[in-house]
XYZ file of C-alpha atoms in Angstrom:
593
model
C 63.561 -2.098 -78.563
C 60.587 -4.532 -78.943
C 57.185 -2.666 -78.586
C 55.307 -3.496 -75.850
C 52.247 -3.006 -73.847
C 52.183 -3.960 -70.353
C 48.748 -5.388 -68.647
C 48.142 -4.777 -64.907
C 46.557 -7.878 -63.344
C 43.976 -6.764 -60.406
C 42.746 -10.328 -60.435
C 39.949 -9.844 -63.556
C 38.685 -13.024 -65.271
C 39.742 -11.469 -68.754
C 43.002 -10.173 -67.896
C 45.094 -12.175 -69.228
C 43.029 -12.506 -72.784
C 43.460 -8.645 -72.791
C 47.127 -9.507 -72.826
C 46.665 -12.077 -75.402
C 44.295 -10.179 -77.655
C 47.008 -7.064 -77.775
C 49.604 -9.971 -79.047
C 47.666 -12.193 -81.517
C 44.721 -9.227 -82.701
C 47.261 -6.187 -83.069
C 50.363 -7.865 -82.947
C 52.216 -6.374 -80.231
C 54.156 -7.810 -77.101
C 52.322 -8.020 -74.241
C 53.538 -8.557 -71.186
C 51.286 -9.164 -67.293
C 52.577 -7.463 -64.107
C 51.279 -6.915 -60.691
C 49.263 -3.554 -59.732
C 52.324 -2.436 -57.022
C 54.447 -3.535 -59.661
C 57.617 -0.516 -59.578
C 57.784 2.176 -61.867
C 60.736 0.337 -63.441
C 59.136 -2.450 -64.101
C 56.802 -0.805 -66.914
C 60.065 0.953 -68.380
C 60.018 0.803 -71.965
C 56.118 0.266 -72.460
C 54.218 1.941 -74.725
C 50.662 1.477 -73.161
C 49.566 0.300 -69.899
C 46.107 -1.338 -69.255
C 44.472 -2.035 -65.841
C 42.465 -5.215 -65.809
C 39.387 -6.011 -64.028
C 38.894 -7.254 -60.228
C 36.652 -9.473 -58.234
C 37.541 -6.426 -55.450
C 35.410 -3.481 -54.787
C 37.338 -0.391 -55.824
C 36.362 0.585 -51.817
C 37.368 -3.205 -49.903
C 39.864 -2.551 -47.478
C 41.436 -5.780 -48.971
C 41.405 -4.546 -52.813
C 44.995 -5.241 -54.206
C 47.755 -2.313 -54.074
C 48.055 -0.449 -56.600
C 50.898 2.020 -57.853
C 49.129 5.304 -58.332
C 53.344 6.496 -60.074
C 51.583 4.593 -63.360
C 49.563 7.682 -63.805
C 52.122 10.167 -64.182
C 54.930 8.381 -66.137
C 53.436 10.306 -69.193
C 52.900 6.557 -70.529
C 49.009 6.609 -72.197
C 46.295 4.125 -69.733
C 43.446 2.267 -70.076
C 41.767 1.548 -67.615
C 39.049 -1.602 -68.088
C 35.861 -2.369 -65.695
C 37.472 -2.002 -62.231
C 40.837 -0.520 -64.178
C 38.072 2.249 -64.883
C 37.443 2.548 -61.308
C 40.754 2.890 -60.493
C 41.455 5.523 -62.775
C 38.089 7.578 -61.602
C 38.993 7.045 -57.812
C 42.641 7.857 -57.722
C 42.398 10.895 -60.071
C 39.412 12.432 -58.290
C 36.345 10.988 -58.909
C 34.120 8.787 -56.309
C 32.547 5.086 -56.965
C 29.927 3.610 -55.087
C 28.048 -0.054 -55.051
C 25.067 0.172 -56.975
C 21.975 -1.207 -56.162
C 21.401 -2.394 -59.958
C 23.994 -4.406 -60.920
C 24.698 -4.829 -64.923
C 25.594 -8.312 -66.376
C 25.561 -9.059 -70.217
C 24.596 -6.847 -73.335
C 24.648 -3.010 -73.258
C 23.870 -0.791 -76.007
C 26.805 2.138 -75.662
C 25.582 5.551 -76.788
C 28.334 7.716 -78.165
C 28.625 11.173 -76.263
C 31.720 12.558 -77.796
C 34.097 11.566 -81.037
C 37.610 10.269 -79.388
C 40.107 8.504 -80.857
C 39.627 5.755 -78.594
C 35.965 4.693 -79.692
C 37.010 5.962 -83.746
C 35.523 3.675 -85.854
C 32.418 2.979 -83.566
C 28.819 4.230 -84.649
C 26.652 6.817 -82.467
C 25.356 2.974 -80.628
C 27.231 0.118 -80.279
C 26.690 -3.084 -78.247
C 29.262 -3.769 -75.538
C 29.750 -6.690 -72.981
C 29.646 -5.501 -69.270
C 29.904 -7.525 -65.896
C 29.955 -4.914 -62.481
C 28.142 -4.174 -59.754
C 30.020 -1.062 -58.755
C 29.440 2.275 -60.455
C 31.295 6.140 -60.915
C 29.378 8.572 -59.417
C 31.888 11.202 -59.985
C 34.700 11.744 -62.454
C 38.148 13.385 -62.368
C 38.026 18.056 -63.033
C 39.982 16.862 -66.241
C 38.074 13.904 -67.981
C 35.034 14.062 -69.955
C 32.427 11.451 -70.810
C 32.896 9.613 -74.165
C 30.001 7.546 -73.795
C 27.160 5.978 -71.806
C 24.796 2.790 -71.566
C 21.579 3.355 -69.671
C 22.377 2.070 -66.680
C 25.947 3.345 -66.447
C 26.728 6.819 -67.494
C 30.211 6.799 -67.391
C 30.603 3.721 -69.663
C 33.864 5.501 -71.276
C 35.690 8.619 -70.137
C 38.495 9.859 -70.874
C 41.495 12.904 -70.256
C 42.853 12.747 -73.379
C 45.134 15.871 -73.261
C 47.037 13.117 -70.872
C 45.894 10.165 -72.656
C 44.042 8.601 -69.838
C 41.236 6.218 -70.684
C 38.106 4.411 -68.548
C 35.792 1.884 -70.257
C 33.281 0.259 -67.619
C 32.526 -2.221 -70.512
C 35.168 -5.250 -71.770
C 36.009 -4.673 -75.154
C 38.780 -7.783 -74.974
C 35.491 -10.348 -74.675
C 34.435 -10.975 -78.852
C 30.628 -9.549 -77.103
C 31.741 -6.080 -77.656
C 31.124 -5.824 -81.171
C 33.917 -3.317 -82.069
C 36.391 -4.222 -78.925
C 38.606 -4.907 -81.165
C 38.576 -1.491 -82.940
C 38.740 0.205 -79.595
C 41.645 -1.779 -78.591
C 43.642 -1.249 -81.802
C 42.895 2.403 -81.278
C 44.594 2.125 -78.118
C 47.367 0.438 -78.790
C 48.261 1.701 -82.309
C 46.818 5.408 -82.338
C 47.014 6.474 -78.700
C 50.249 4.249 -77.872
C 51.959 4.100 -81.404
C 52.389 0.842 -82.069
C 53.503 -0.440 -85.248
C 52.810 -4.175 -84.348
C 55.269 -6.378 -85.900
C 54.795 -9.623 -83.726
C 53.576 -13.251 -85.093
C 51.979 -16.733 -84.392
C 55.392 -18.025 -85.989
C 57.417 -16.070 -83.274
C 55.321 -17.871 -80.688
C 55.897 -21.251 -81.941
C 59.889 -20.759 -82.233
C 60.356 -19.217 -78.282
C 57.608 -21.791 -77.022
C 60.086 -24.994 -78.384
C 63.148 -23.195 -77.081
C 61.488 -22.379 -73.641
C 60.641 -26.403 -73.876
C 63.899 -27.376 -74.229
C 65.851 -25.663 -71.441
C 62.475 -26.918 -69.206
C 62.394 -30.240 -69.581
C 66.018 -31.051 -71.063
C 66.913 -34.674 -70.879
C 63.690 -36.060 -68.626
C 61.512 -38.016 -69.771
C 58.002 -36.531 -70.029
C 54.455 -38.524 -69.561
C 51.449 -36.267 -71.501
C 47.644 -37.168 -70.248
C 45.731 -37.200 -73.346
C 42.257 -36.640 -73.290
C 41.737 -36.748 -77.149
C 40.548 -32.901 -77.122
C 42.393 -30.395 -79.184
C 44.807 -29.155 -75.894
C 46.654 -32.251 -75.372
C 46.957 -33.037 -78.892
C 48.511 -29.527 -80.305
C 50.965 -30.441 -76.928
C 51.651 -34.206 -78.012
C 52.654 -32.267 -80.954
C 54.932 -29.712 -79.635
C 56.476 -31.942 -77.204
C 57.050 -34.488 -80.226
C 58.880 -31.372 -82.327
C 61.180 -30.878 -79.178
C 61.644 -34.331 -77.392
C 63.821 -37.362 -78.771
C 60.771 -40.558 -79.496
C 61.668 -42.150 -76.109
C 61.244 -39.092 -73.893
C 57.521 -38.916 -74.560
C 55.448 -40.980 -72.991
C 51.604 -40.760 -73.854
C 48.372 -41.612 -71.636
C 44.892 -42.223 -71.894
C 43.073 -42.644 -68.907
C 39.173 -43.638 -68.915
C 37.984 -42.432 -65.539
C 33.998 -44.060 -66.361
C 33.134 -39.502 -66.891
C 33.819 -40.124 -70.831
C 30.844 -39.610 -73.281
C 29.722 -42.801 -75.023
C 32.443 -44.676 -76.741
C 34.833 -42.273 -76.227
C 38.271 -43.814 -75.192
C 37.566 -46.353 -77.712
C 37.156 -43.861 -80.477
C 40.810 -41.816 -78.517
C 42.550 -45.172 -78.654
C 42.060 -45.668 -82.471
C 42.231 -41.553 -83.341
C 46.024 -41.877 -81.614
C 47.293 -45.503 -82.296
C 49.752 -44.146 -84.539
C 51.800 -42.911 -81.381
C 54.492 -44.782 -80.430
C 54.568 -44.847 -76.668
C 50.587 -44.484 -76.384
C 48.723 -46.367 -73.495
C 44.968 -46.128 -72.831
C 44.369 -47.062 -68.310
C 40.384 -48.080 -67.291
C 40.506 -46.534 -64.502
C 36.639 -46.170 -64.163
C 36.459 -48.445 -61.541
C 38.807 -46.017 -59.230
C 37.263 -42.720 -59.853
C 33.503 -43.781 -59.146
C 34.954 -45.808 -55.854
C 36.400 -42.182 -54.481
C 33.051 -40.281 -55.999
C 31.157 -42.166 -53.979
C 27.925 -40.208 -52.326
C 30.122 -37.400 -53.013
C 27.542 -34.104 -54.477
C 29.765 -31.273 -53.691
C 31.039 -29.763 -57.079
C 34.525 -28.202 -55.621
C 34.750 -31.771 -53.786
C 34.156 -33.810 -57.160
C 36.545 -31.339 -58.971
C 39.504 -32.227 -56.456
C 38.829 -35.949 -56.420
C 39.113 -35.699 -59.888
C 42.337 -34.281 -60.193
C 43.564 -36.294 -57.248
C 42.961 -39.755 -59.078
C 44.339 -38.358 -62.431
C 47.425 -38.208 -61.013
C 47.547 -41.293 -58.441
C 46.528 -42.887 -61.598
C 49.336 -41.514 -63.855
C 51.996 -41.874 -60.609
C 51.276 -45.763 -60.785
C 52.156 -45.045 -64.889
C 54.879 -43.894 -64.005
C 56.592 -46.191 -61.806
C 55.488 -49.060 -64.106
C 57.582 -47.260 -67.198
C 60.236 -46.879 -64.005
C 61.116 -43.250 -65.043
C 63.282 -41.811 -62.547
C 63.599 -38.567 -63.879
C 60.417 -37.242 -64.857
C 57.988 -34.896 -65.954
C 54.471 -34.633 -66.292
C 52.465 -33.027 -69.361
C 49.207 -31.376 -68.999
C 46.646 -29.850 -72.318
C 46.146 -26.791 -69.303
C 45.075 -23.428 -71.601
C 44.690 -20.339 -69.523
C 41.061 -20.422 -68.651
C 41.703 -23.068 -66.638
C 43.966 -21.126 -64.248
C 42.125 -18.446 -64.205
C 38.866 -19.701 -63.156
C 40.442 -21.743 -60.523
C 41.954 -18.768 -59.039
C 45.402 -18.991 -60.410
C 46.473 -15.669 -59.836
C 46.930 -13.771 -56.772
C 44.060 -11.591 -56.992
C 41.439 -13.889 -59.056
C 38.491 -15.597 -57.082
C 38.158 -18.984 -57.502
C 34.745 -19.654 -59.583
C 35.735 -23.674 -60.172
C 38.859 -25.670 -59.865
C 39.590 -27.653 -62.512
C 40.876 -30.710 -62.177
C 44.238 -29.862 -63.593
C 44.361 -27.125 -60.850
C 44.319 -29.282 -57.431
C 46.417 -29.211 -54.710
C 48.767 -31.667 -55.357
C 49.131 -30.291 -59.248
C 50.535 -26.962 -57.205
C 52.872 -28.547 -55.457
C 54.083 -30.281 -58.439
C 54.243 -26.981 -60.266
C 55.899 -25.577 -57.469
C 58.169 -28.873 -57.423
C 59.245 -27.968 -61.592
C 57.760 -31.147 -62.036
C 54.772 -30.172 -64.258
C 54.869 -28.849 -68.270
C 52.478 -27.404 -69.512
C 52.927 -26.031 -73.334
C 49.849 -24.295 -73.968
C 48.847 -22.850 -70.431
C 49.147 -19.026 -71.685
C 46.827 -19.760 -74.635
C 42.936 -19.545 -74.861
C 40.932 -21.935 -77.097
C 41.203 -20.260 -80.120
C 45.006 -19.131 -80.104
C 45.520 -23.283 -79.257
C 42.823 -24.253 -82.636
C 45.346 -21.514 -84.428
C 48.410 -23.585 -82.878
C 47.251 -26.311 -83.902
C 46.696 -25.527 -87.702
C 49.930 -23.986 -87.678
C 51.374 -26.884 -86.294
C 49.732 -29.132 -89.180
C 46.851 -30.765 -87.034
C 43.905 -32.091 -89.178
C 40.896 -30.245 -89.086
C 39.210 -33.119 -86.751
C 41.323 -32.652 -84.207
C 41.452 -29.079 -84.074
C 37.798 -28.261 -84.193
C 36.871 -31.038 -81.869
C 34.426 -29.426 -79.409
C 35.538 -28.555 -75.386
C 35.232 -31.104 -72.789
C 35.987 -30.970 -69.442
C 38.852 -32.658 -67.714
C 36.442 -34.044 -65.147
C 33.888 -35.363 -68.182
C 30.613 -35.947 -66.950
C 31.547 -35.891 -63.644
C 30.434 -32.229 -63.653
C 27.728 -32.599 -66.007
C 25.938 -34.660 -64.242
C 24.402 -32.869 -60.895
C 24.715 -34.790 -57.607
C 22.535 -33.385 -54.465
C 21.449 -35.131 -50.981
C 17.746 -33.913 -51.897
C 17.479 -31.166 -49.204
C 14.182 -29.394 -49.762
C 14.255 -25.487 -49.885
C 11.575 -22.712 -49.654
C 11.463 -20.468 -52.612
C 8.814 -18.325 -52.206
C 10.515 -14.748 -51.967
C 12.715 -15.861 -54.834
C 9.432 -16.523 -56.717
C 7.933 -13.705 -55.537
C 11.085 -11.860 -56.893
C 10.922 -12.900 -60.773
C 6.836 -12.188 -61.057
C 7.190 -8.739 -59.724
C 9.621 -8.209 -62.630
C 6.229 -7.607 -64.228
C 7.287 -10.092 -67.899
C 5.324 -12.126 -69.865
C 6.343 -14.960 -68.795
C 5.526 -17.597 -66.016
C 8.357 -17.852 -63.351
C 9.532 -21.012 -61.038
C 13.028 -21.965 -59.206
C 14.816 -24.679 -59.991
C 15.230 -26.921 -56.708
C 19.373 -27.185 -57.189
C 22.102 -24.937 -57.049
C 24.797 -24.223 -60.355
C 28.383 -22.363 -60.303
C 27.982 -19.420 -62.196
C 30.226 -15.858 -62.376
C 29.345 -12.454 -61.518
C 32.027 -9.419 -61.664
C 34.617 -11.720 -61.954
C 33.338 -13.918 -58.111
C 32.038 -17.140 -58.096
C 28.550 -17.280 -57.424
C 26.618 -20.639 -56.578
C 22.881 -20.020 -56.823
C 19.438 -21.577 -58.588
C 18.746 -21.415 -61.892
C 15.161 -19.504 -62.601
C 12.607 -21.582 -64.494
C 11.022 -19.476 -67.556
C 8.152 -20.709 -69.332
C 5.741 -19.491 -72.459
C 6.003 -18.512 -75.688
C 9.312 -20.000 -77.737
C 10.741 -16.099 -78.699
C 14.454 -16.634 -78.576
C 15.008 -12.403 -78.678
C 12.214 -12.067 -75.913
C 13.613 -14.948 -74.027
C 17.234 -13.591 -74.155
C 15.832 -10.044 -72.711
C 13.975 -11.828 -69.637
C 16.902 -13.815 -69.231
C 19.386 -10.762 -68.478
C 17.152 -8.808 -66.611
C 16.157 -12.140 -64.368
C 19.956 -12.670 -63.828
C 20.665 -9.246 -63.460
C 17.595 -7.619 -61.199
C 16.838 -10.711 -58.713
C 19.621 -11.661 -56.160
C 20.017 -15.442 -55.452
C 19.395 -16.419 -59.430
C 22.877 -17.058 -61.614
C 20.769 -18.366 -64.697
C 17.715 -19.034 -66.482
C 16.315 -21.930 -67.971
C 13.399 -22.277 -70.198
C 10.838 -25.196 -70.399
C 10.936 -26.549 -73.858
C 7.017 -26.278 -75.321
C 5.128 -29.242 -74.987
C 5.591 -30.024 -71.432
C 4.245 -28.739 -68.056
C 5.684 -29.275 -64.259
C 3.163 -30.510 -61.873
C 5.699 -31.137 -59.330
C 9.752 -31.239 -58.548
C 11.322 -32.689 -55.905
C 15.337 -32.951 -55.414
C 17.014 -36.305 -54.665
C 19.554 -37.654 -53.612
C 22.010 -38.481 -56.312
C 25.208 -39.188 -56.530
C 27.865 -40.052 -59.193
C 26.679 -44.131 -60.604
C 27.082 -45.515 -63.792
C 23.303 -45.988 -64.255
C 23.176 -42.237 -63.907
C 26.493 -41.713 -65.932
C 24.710 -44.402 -68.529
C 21.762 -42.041 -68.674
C 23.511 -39.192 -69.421
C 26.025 -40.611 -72.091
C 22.927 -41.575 -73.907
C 21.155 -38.290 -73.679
C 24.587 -36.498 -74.874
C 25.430 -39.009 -77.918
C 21.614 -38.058 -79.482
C 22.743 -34.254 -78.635
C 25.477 -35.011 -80.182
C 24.017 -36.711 -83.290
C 21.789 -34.413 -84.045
C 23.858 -31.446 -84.232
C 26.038 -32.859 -86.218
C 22.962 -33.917 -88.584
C 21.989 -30.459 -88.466
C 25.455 -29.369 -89.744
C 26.254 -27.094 -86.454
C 29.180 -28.982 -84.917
C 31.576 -25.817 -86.112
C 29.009 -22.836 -85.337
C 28.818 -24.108 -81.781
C 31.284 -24.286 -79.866
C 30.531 -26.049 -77.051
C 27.285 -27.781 -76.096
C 26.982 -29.534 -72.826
C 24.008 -31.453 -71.933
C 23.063 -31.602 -67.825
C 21.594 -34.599 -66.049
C 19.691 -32.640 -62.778
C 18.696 -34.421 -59.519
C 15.580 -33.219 -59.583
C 12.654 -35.263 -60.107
C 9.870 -33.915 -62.415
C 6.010 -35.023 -62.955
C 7.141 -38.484 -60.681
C 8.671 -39.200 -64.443
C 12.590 -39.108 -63.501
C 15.143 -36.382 -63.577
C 15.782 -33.279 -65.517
C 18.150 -32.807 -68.094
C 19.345 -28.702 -69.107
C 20.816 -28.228 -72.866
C 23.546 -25.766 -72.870
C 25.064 -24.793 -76.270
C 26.640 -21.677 -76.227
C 28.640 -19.914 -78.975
C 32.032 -18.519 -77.946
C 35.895 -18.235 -79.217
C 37.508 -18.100 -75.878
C 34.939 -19.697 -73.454
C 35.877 -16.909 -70.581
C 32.525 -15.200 -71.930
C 29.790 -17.287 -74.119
C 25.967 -16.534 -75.354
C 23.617 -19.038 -75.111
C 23.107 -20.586 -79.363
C 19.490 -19.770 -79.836
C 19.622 -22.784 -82.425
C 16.884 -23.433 -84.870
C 13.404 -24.302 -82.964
C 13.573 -27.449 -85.625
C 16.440 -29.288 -84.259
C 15.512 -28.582 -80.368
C 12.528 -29.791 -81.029
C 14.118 -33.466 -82.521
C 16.347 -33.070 -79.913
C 13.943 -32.511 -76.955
C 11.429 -35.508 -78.176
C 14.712 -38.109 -78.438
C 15.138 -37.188 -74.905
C 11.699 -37.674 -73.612
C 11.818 -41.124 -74.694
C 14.662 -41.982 -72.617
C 13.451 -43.795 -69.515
C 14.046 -41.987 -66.710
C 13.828 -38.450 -68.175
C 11.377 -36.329 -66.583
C 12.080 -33.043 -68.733
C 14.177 -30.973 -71.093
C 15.224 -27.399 -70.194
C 17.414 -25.006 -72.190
C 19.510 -23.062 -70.721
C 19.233 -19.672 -71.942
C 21.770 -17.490 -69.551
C 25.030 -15.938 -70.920
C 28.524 -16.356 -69.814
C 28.843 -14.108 -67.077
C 26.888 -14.595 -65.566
C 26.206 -18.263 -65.635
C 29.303 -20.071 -66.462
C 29.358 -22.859 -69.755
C 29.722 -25.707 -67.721
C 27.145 -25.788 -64.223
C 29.609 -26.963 -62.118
């Protein structure tokens, strides 16, 4: 029988790269199941590992759980709220806690296991709760601590029952890896025999049965998701099933349909649509970022529908480059909150799924199992490495408010009380952000003072993590001072849209000049409505390095090459000032809305 580990979803952000990181890291089946999933279900497993939750381990609406998992004799880890769940239903007690912990942890070592072997006496772990134990089970012992959690690992291992509070699936926790592999191959006995190859073979069989004889229209954005799908559908479908489109909704950076249109001109049945015209019509005074999102989607596919009755298919299918963060964030599973919906994630794209009128090739794959796709798959380096961009473009880069004034005094008073070194200010705006795995939508904190990226980084967590109402921090580039800011009202225009494809393409430029296009991976630059100095409106640099996006650090890049960047932006007209965003992912998420 195939070896297997089974993954419990309780509705974590990261459960399903847990699932993912068992198959492609250590090279075991993994397969996701409910928490009341039966007893028979997990037949055959080797391991089980309980997820994370946006639930309280003590909300009357937490997800049910089957507390048979913990006596089927069948070794358990249990991750974040998973550790909760093993603590509470063995014996133990959690509670809230007043200090809630969200980033970097340094994890003291307590007592040698063979779950943390291979791990030195301190090791730096990823963590993102607001609950804590209190009590553990008679039977388990503490394997280690962080100093604000002192059951960061505990175990019973006579039964082989594990609790980390930390997330050693997120690439943050420097040896998650090794922790997981201990799980899976020394506590579970694995062998791990499983391969990318395997993946590629069932993926082009599943495709087959799915879409059979239909014909099948892909949306290609030009980004490495759609193209590793243009090229598994092309490996499975006969030339004059797939049907290929571009569509410029006016959100593309600066030139960039142009540059999609010649990048994929060797495709047969490739069409690029302007659609600009459309999608700023329906975004019209429109400055609510779940609102934008679904207008968004909702034109993508009025847009492709009118494709697809001028091709007159009549039996059809439509493609989508959806990976899995993309369901995830937008709440695509029964017990995940939703932090954003991504355009590919609207209503109508439900009931299409729901209709088996939707294909989606990559949609169980993060970023970096779709960049290893794709080079398996023979992509050129260009396309593969291309950097993230969202489905919705600029339309959620670029900030839209009606310029309603707020008092922030308490919030103020707040950050100076945290006693730093630093001068504090609130951002007049709200951004999406994360925390334990629920959308938060709160304003960014304004740091300013000395350029120290390790000092800035430390009153950047504890900001995020010690003052309630404040998802992320932003520091004032050196050089500058704020007199004054005042929100406007903004909406989505192409003069703004102009603005901020300019801004981007010198981001852009100068990166690349700099030679860290492939050490970042993502680096969004934000237009705010916020007027600064009576000069014009903010903009917020956001590079962040990450494999997987569902967690990222902010790229403290050389102060060189923010510095060209920052004075290129000044000189744009209607820039009032250049921030940096300086928050990690949880709990401020890559993208601001």
């Amino acid at each position: 029988m195939e070896e297997k580990i089974v993954v419990i979803d309780n509705g974590g952000q990261y459960c399903h790269l847990i699932a993912t990181k068992v198959r492609t890291k250590h090279n075991v089946y993994s397969e996701i199941l409910p928490p009341n999933c039966s007893v028979d279900d997990v037949q055959g497993a080797k391991g089980i590992i309980l997820s994370g939750s946006p639930f309280s381990i003590y909300n009357e609406n937490k997800p049910d759980f089957n507390e048979k998992l913990f006596s089927l004799g069948i070794p358990v880890l249990g991750i974040c709220y998973g550790n909760y769940l093993v603590a509470s239903t063995l014996g133990g007690k959690v509670v809230a806690s007043e200090k809630k912990e969200y980033g970097l942890a340094k994890l003291l070592k307590k007592k040698d296991s063979v779950l943390l072997e291979g791990c030195g006496k301190e090791e730096i772990v990823w963590m993102s709760h607001g609950d804590k134990i209190v009590a553990i089970p008679k039977t388990f012992e503490i394997l280690g601590s962080t100093e604000n959690c002192e059951f960061a690992a505990i175990a019973d291992e006579k039964k082989k029952i594990f609790g980390v509070q930390f997330h050693p699936e997120v690439v943050d926790t420097k040896k998650g890896d090794i922790i997981l592999g201990n799980f899976v191959h020394k506590i579970c006995g694995c062998v791990g025999e499983w391969k990318i190859s395997d993946y590629i073979a069932q993926k082009q069989i599943e495709l087959k049965n799915e879409i059979g004889k239909k014909k099948v229209l892909l949306l290609v954005s030009g980004g490495v998701d759609s193209t590793v799908c243009a090229s598994l559908l092309s490996k499975v479908l006969a030339r004059e099933q797939l049907f290929c489109l571009h569509i410029d909704n006016g959100l593309m950076r600066k030139n960039e349909s142009a540059e999609v249109k010649e990048m994929l001109k060797e495709i047969k049945n490739f069409k690029v649509v302007d659609a600009s015209k459309m999608f700023l019509d329906r975004l019209k005074e429109k400055y609510e970022p779940e609102e934008k999102r679904k207008i968004i989607g909702q034109t993508f596919i009025d847009v492709a529908n009118k494709e697809i009755e001028n091709l007159g298919l009549d039996d059809w299918l439509l493609a989508q480059g959806t990976i899995y963060p993309d369901t995830i964030e937008s709440g695509g599973t029964k017990h995940a909150d939703v932090i954003k919906t991504h355009h590919n994630r609207v209503d109508i794209i439900k009931k299409m799924i729901e209709d088996k009128k939707i294909v989606e090739p990559v949609k169980d794959l993060y970023k970096e199992e779709v960049r290893d796709l794709g080079t398996a798959l023979g992509l050129f380096e260009n396309f593969v490495w291309r950097h993230p961009f969202p489905g919705p473009g600029l339309g959620v880069r670029a900030l839209c408010s009606v310029g309603k004034k707020e008092e922030f005094s308490v919030l103020k008073e707040k950050l100076n009380s945290l006693g730093l070194k630093y001068d504090f200010d609130v951002l007049p705006c709200r951004s999406v952000g994360v925390k334990g795995d629920e959308r938060s939508y709160e304003h960014p904190a304004i740091i300013s003072g000395v350029w120290d990226w390790k000092e800035l980084e430390k009153a950047s967590t504890r900001v995020v993590n010690e003052v309630r109402g404040i998802n992320r921090a932003i520091y004032l580039l050196p050089g500058q001072s704020i007199n004054s800011m005042e929100p406007i009202k903004a909406y989505l225009t192409k003069e703004r849209l102009d603005l901020l494809r300019e801004a981007d393409a010198i981001v852009m430029g100068e990166i690349e000049k700099a030679g860290l296009m492939r050490k970042i991976w993502q680096f969004p630059t934000v237009l705010v409505p916020v007027n600064v100095n009576g000069k014009g409106e903010a903009l917020i640099l956001r590079p962040v390095f990450s494999t997987i996006a569902m967690t990222a650090k902010f790229a403290d890049l050389p102060l060189e090459v923010v510095e060209s960047i920052k004075k290129k932006l000044l000189a744009i007209k209607g820039v009032g000032a250049v921030f940096y965003d300086i928050t990690h992912k949880p709990p401020g998420t890559i993208e601001w809305e």
